[in-house]
Short mmCIF file of C-alpha atoms in Angstrom, two decimals:
data_model
loop_
_atom_site.label_atom_id
_atom_site.label_comp_id
_atom_site.label_asym_id
_atom_site.label_seq_id
_atom_site.Cartn_x
_atom_site.Cartn_y
_atom_site.Cartn_z
CA UNK A 19 19.05 18.18 -23.54
CA UNK A 20 22.01 17.55 -22.31
CA UNK A 21 23.14 20.10 -20.01
CA UNK A 22 21.97 19.48 -16.47
CA UNK A 23 20.30 22.10 -15.04
CA UNK A 24 18.94 23.71 -18.55
CA UNK A 25 19.60 27.22 -18.57
CA UNK A 26 16.76 29.52 -19.19
CA UNK A 27 17.37 32.07 -22.47
CA UNK A 28 14.73 33.98 -24.15
CA UNK A 29 15.17 31.31 -26.59
CA UNK A 30 14.26 27.94 -25.20
CA UNK A 31 12.10 30.03 -23.03
CA UNK A 32 8.78 28.77 -24.15
CA UNK A 33 9.58 25.81 -25.07
CA UNK A 34 10.48 24.26 -21.42
CA UNK A 35 8.56 27.23 -19.18
CA UNK A 36 5.53 27.23 -21.66
CA UNK A 37 5.58 23.59 -23.31
CA UNK A 38 7.67 21.16 -20.96
CA UNK A 39 6.37 22.22 -17.72
CA UNK A 40 2.84 20.55 -18.79
CA UNK A 41 3.52 17.12 -18.67
CA UNK A 42 6.90 17.63 -15.75
CA UNK A 43 7.46 19.95 -12.85
CA UNK A 44 9.71 22.31 -13.70
CA UNK A 45 12.12 24.49 -11.06
CA UNK A 46 13.31 27.39 -12.20
CA UNK A 47 15.99 28.81 -9.93
CA UNK A 48 17.86 32.36 -10.37
CA UNK A 49 21.24 33.03 -9.27
CA UNK A 50 23.86 35.42 -9.68
CA UNK A 51 27.04 34.95 -9.11
CA UNK A 52 27.86 37.88 -7.13
CA UNK A 53 25.08 36.51 -4.68
CA UNK A 54 26.81 33.69 -2.67
CA UNK A 55 23.66 32.42 -1.11
CA UNK A 56 21.71 32.19 -4.61
CA UNK A 57 25.11 29.92 -6.11
CA UNK A 58 24.91 27.79 -2.70
CA UNK A 59 21.04 27.14 -3.45
CA UNK A 60 21.73 26.12 -7.15
CA UNK A 61 24.05 23.64 -6.36
CA UNK A 62 22.17 21.95 -3.64
CA UNK A 63 19.06 22.13 -5.63
CA UNK A 64 21.33 20.50 -8.46
CA UNK A 65 22.53 17.75 -6.25
CA UNK A 66 18.86 16.76 -4.79
CA UNK A 67 17.38 16.64 -7.99
CA UNK A 68 19.59 14.86 -9.98
CA UNK A 69 18.05 11.40 -9.61
CA UNK A 70 14.67 13.19 -9.83
CA UNK A 71 14.99 14.56 -13.64
CA UNK A 72 11.35 12.49 -14.85
CA UNK A 73 9.77 14.23 -11.76
CA UNK A 74 11.32 18.31 -11.53
CA UNK A 75 13.32 19.31 -14.43
CA UNK A 76 15.72 21.78 -12.53
CA UNK A 77 16.35 24.93 -14.67
CA UNK A 78 18.08 27.99 -13.73
CA UNK A 79 18.06 32.33 -15.10
CA UNK A 80 21.45 33.64 -14.31
CA UNK A 81 19.97 37.14 -13.44
CA UNK A 82 23.08 38.72 -14.60
CA UNK A 83 22.52 37.45 -18.47
CA UNK A 84 19.05 37.23 -18.59
CA UNK A 85 17.30 40.52 -16.47
CA UNK A 86 14.33 40.34 -18.98
CA UNK A 87 12.99 36.74 -18.03
CA UNK A 88 14.31 37.61 -14.34
CA UNK A 89 11.96 40.48 -14.51
CA UNK A 90 8.55 38.63 -16.31
CA UNK A 91 8.79 36.53 -13.08
CA UNK A 92 8.77 39.60 -10.93
CA UNK A 93 11.48 38.76 -9.50
CA UNK A 94 12.42 41.02 -6.39
CA UNK A 95 15.48 38.90 -3.93
CA UNK A 96 18.11 36.34 -4.27
CA UNK A 97 18.54 33.19 -3.69
CA UNK A 98 14.79 32.37 -4.81
CA UNK A 99 13.64 28.78 -6.71
CA UNK A 100 9.92 28.86 -8.17
CA UNK A 101 8.05 25.90 -9.04
CA UNK A 102 6.13 26.09 -12.69
CA UNK A 103 3.18 23.66 -13.63
CA UNK A 104 1.44 24.10 -16.96
CA UNK A 105 3.12 27.24 -17.22
CA UNK A 106 2.20 28.98 -13.81
CA UNK A 107 4.04 29.27 -10.31
CA UNK A 108 2.39 26.73 -8.07
CA UNK A 109 4.99 27.12 -5.29
CA UNK A 110 8.35 28.13 -4.83
CA UNK A 111 11.20 29.09 -2.01
CA UNK A 112 13.26 32.22 -1.40
CA UNK A 113 15.84 33.62 0.71
CA UNK A 114 18.94 31.77 2.35
CA UNK A 115 18.40 27.59 2.46
CA UNK A 116 19.06 25.14 5.00
CA UNK A 117 19.16 20.96 3.57
CA UNK A 118 16.19 20.68 5.93
CA UNK A 119 14.10 23.31 4.37
CA UNK A 120 15.34 22.67 1.23
CA UNK A 121 13.82 18.79 1.65
CA UNK A 122 10.73 19.71 3.04
CA UNK A 123 10.15 21.69 -0.12
CA UNK A 124 10.78 19.05 -2.78
CA UNK A 125 9.63 16.20 -0.39
CA UNK A 126 5.72 17.37 -1.33
CA UNK A 127 6.72 16.64 -4.96
CA UNK A 128 9.15 13.83 -5.44
CA UNK A 129 7.71 10.51 -5.25
CA UNK A 130 7.57 8.69 -2.20
CA UNK A 131 8.78 5.37 -0.89
CA UNK A 132 5.25 3.84 -1.09
CA UNK A 133 4.76 5.64 -4.61
CA UNK A 134 7.83 2.90 -5.92
CA UNK A 135 6.04 0.22 -4.48
CA UNK A 136 2.50 0.99 -5.98
CA UNK A 137 4.20 1.06 -9.20
CA UNK A 138 6.20 -2.18 -8.96
CA UNK A 139 2.76 -3.39 -7.63
CA UNK A 140 0.80 -2.35 -11.31
CA UNK A 141 3.74 -4.12 -13.31
CA UNK A 142 3.77 -7.85 -11.41
CA UNK A 143 0.26 -7.30 -11.35
CA UNK A 144 -0.36 -6.34 -14.98
CA UNK A 145 2.03 -9.31 -15.66
CA UNK A 146 -0.11 -11.83 -13.38
CA UNK A 147 2.18 -12.35 -11.08
CA UNK A 148 0.00 -11.64 -7.75
CA UNK A 149 1.86 -12.80 -5.07
CA UNK A 150 4.37 -10.80 -6.01
CA UNK A 151 2.20 -8.05 -6.47
CA UNK A 152 0.32 -8.73 -3.28
CA UNK A 153 3.89 -8.26 -1.16
CA UNK A 154 4.81 -5.39 -2.92
CA UNK A 155 1.48 -3.34 -2.17
CA UNK A 156 1.61 -4.41 0.96
CA UNK A 157 4.66 -2.81 1.73
CA UNK A 158 3.27 0.46 0.24
CA UNK A 159 -0.02 0.21 2.55
CA UNK A 160 2.51 -0.35 5.91
CA UNK A 161 4.41 3.05 4.42
CA UNK A 162 0.89 4.87 3.88
CA UNK A 163 -2.48 2.92 5.02
CA UNK A 164 -5.13 6.19 3.91
CA UNK A 165 -4.21 6.51 0.29
CA UNK A 166 -7.24 5.36 -1.56
CA UNK A 167 -5.60 3.85 -5.03
CA UNK A 168 -2.87 1.67 -2.59
CA UNK A 169 -6.00 0.32 -0.49
CA UNK A 170 -8.22 -0.78 -3.95
CA UNK A 171 -4.75 -2.67 -5.38
CA UNK A 172 -3.86 -4.32 -2.17
CA UNK A 173 -7.85 -5.21 -1.90
CA UNK A 174 -7.13 -6.31 -5.75
CA UNK A 175 -4.62 -8.78 -4.99
CA UNK A 176 -5.79 -10.10 -1.68
CA UNK A 177 -8.78 -11.32 -3.59
CA UNK A 178 -7.21 -12.87 -6.41
CA UNK A 179 -5.15 -15.15 -3.25
CA UNK A 180 -8.16 -15.63 -1.99
CA UNK A 181 -7.95 -13.29 1.88
CA UNK A 182 -11.00 -12.03 1.21
CA UNK A 183 -11.81 -10.93 4.70
CA UNK A 184 -8.82 -8.42 3.96
CA UNK A 185 -10.26 -7.82 1.19
CA UNK A 186 -13.47 -6.54 2.75
CA UNK A 187 -11.46 -4.87 5.21
CA UNK A 188 -10.07 -3.16 2.95
CA UNK A 189 -13.04 -1.93 0.72
CA UNK A 190 -14.77 -0.97 3.67
CA UNK A 191 -12.59 1.42 4.74
CA UNK A 192 -12.82 3.95 1.28
CA UNK A 193 -14.19 7.09 1.90
CA UNK A 194 -17.01 7.99 -0.25
CA UNK A 195 -15.06 10.69 -2.39
CA UNK A 196 -12.55 7.92 -3.79
CA UNK A 197 -15.78 5.27 -4.75
CA UNK A 198 -14.79 5.52 -8.22
CA UNK A 199 -15.11 3.06 -10.93
CA UNK A 200 -12.18 0.99 -9.96
CA UNK A 201 -13.42 0.97 -6.54
CA UNK A 202 -16.77 -0.39 -7.89
CA UNK A 203 -15.30 -3.41 -10.21
CA UNK A 204 -13.23 -4.27 -7.02
CA UNK A 205 -16.16 -4.39 -4.79
CA UNK A 206 -18.01 -6.92 -7.25
CA UNK A 207 -14.64 -8.83 -7.79
CA UNK A 208 -15.19 -9.17 -3.86
CA UNK A 209 -18.70 -9.68 -4.10
CA UNK A 210 -18.53 -12.50 -6.63
CA UNK A 211 -15.22 -14.41 -5.26
CA UNK A 212 -17.15 -14.57 -2.13
CA UNK A 213 -19.79 -16.28 -3.30
CA UNK A 214 -17.32 -18.54 -5.39
CA UNK A 215 -15.53 -19.50 -2.08
CA UNK A 216 -19.41 -20.51 -0.62
CA UNK A 217 -19.99 -22.84 -3.39
CA UNK A 218 -22.82 -25.42 -3.38
CA UNK A 219 -19.61 -28.07 -2.70
CA UNK A 220 -18.07 -26.97 0.03
CA UNK A 221 -21.67 -26.50 1.89
CA UNK A 222 -22.35 -29.72 1.20
CA UNK A 223 -18.43 -31.20 1.98
CA UNK A 224 -19.27 -28.94 5.49
CA UNK A 225 -22.09 -30.49 6.12
CA UNK A 226 -21.24 -34.12 6.24
CA UNK A 227 -18.35 -33.37 8.28
CA UNK A 228 -20.29 -31.78 10.78
CA UNK A 229 -22.21 -35.34 10.65
CA UNK A 230 -18.91 -37.37 10.35
CA UNK A 231 -16.57 -35.20 12.16
CA UNK A 232 -13.39 -37.97 12.33
CA UNK A 233 -13.82 -38.63 8.56
CA UNK A 234 -10.29 -37.90 7.42
CA UNK A 235 -11.15 -38.23 3.56
CA UNK A 236 -13.56 -36.05 3.95
CA UNK A 237 -11.26 -33.62 6.09
CA UNK A 238 -9.15 -33.69 3.02
CA UNK A 239 -11.87 -32.87 0.70
CA UNK A 240 -12.96 -30.10 2.41
CA UNK A 241 -9.14 -28.90 2.73
CA UNK A 242 -9.05 -29.65 -1.55
CA UNK A 243 -11.80 -27.62 -2.09
CA UNK A 244 -10.87 -24.46 0.10
CA UNK A 245 -7.68 -24.51 -1.62
CA UNK A 246 -9.25 -24.53 -5.07
CA UNK A 247 -10.82 -21.02 -3.91
CA UNK A 248 -7.70 -19.69 -2.12
CA UNK A 249 -9.87 -19.95 1.43
CA UNK A 250 -6.08 -21.32 2.21
CA UNK A 251 -6.60 -20.50 6.27
CA UNK A 252 -9.02 -23.15 6.85
CA UNK A 253 -8.04 -25.26 4.38
CA UNK A 254 -4.39 -24.90 6.27
CA UNK A 255 -5.86 -25.25 9.88
CA UNK A 256 -7.83 -29.08 8.77
CA UNK A 257 -4.40 -30.30 7.05
CA UNK A 258 -2.20 -29.24 10.16
CA UNK A 259 -4.83 -31.35 12.68
CA UNK A 260 -3.95 -34.03 10.06
CA UNK A 261 -0.79 -33.52 10.09
CA UNK A 262 -0.41 -33.76 13.92
CA UNK A 263 -2.43 -36.96 14.23
CA UNK A 264 -0.35 -38.51 11.60
CA UNK A 265 -3.05 -40.34 10.15
CA UNK A 266 -2.01 -40.40 6.48
CA UNK A 267 1.75 -40.92 6.61
CA UNK A 268 3.09 -37.92 5.36
CA UNK A 269 0.40 -37.09 2.78
CA UNK A 270 -1.34 -34.20 4.62
CA UNK A 271 2.09 -32.95 5.17
CA UNK A 272 2.95 -32.42 1.53
CA UNK A 273 -0.63 -31.07 1.27
CA UNK A 274 -0.05 -28.59 3.62
CA UNK A 275 3.46 -28.05 2.39
CA UNK A 276 1.83 -27.23 -1.45
CA UNK A 277 -0.70 -24.47 -0.20
CA UNK A 278 2.24 -22.80 2.30
CA UNK A 279 3.94 -21.92 -1.10
CA UNK A 280 0.66 -20.96 -3.07
CA UNK A 281 1.31 -17.86 -0.10
CA UNK A 282 2.96 -15.23 -1.33
CA UNK A 283 6.29 -14.63 0.12
CA UNK A 284 6.27 -13.16 3.87
CA UNK A 285 2.83 -13.93 4.18
CA UNK A 286 1.96 -14.08 8.04
CA UNK A 287 0.04 -17.29 7.48
CA UNK A 288 2.83 -19.15 5.39
CA UNK A 289 4.92 -17.95 8.64
CA UNK A 290 2.45 -19.00 10.95
CA UNK A 291 2.12 -22.42 9.56
CA UNK A 292 5.60 -22.98 9.15
CA UNK A 293 6.90 -21.96 12.98
CA UNK A 294 3.85 -24.62 14.17
CA UNK A 295 5.17 -27.10 12.07
CA UNK A 296 8.88 -26.72 12.84
CA UNK A 297 7.92 -26.46 16.60
CA UNK A 298 5.93 -29.48 16.23
CA UNK A 299 8.71 -31.70 14.39
CA UNK A 300 11.56 -30.01 17.08
#
């Protein structure tokens, strides 16, 4: 089908209206040459949906030549457009329309900006690009912080990069109705990550450091352990204190910069410590 919009006829009616509408929303626009408002609506819809053919397939019915089809829909007036899903009408508009009214109608069914970020994040996550996925899904969350699918993927990314407090907050905000198998999987991952983040080795080092708070080697060992289990904020706090004291001639600074590189692009924590370093140096 190379023509766009697709003109509905008796020959292709079943294929498009009954079959294709099972996988893609089909918008049927009824028009007639002698009704200028209907021609205008057809042209506006053609322009607005040109880049969204995968989401809404625009079709037209010429009411002069396809009166039988128009009667099957019970058409009463022009202009009229009917949205079809699974062979059944689910929505529509009729009468003269403005750009704003058409946009309001279509926006209910077209992908939102957050959907695009979500799609990108899923692809990045599946390829193991966790930092990139975290950045993308964070953008989706900023646009819509109510959707469970966005919150759950953000929580999963947060777990992977050690933002366990953030993941815990996101998980706790999921409503009962959205606590599906994916939610249970993320919850289990969070619990395992929290156990790993507080390993016996870390607990032992923390105890030693309480007894010897000025021991530089202990501090660096603990920072390294924190870093390995993605407890970056605690690692950075230790390392920045060592950098301020300039106790090891730049070794802590190099370590701190390595930790910053491990954080996702645009991460507020990375920005915070880069500012602190800049302020200290200048």
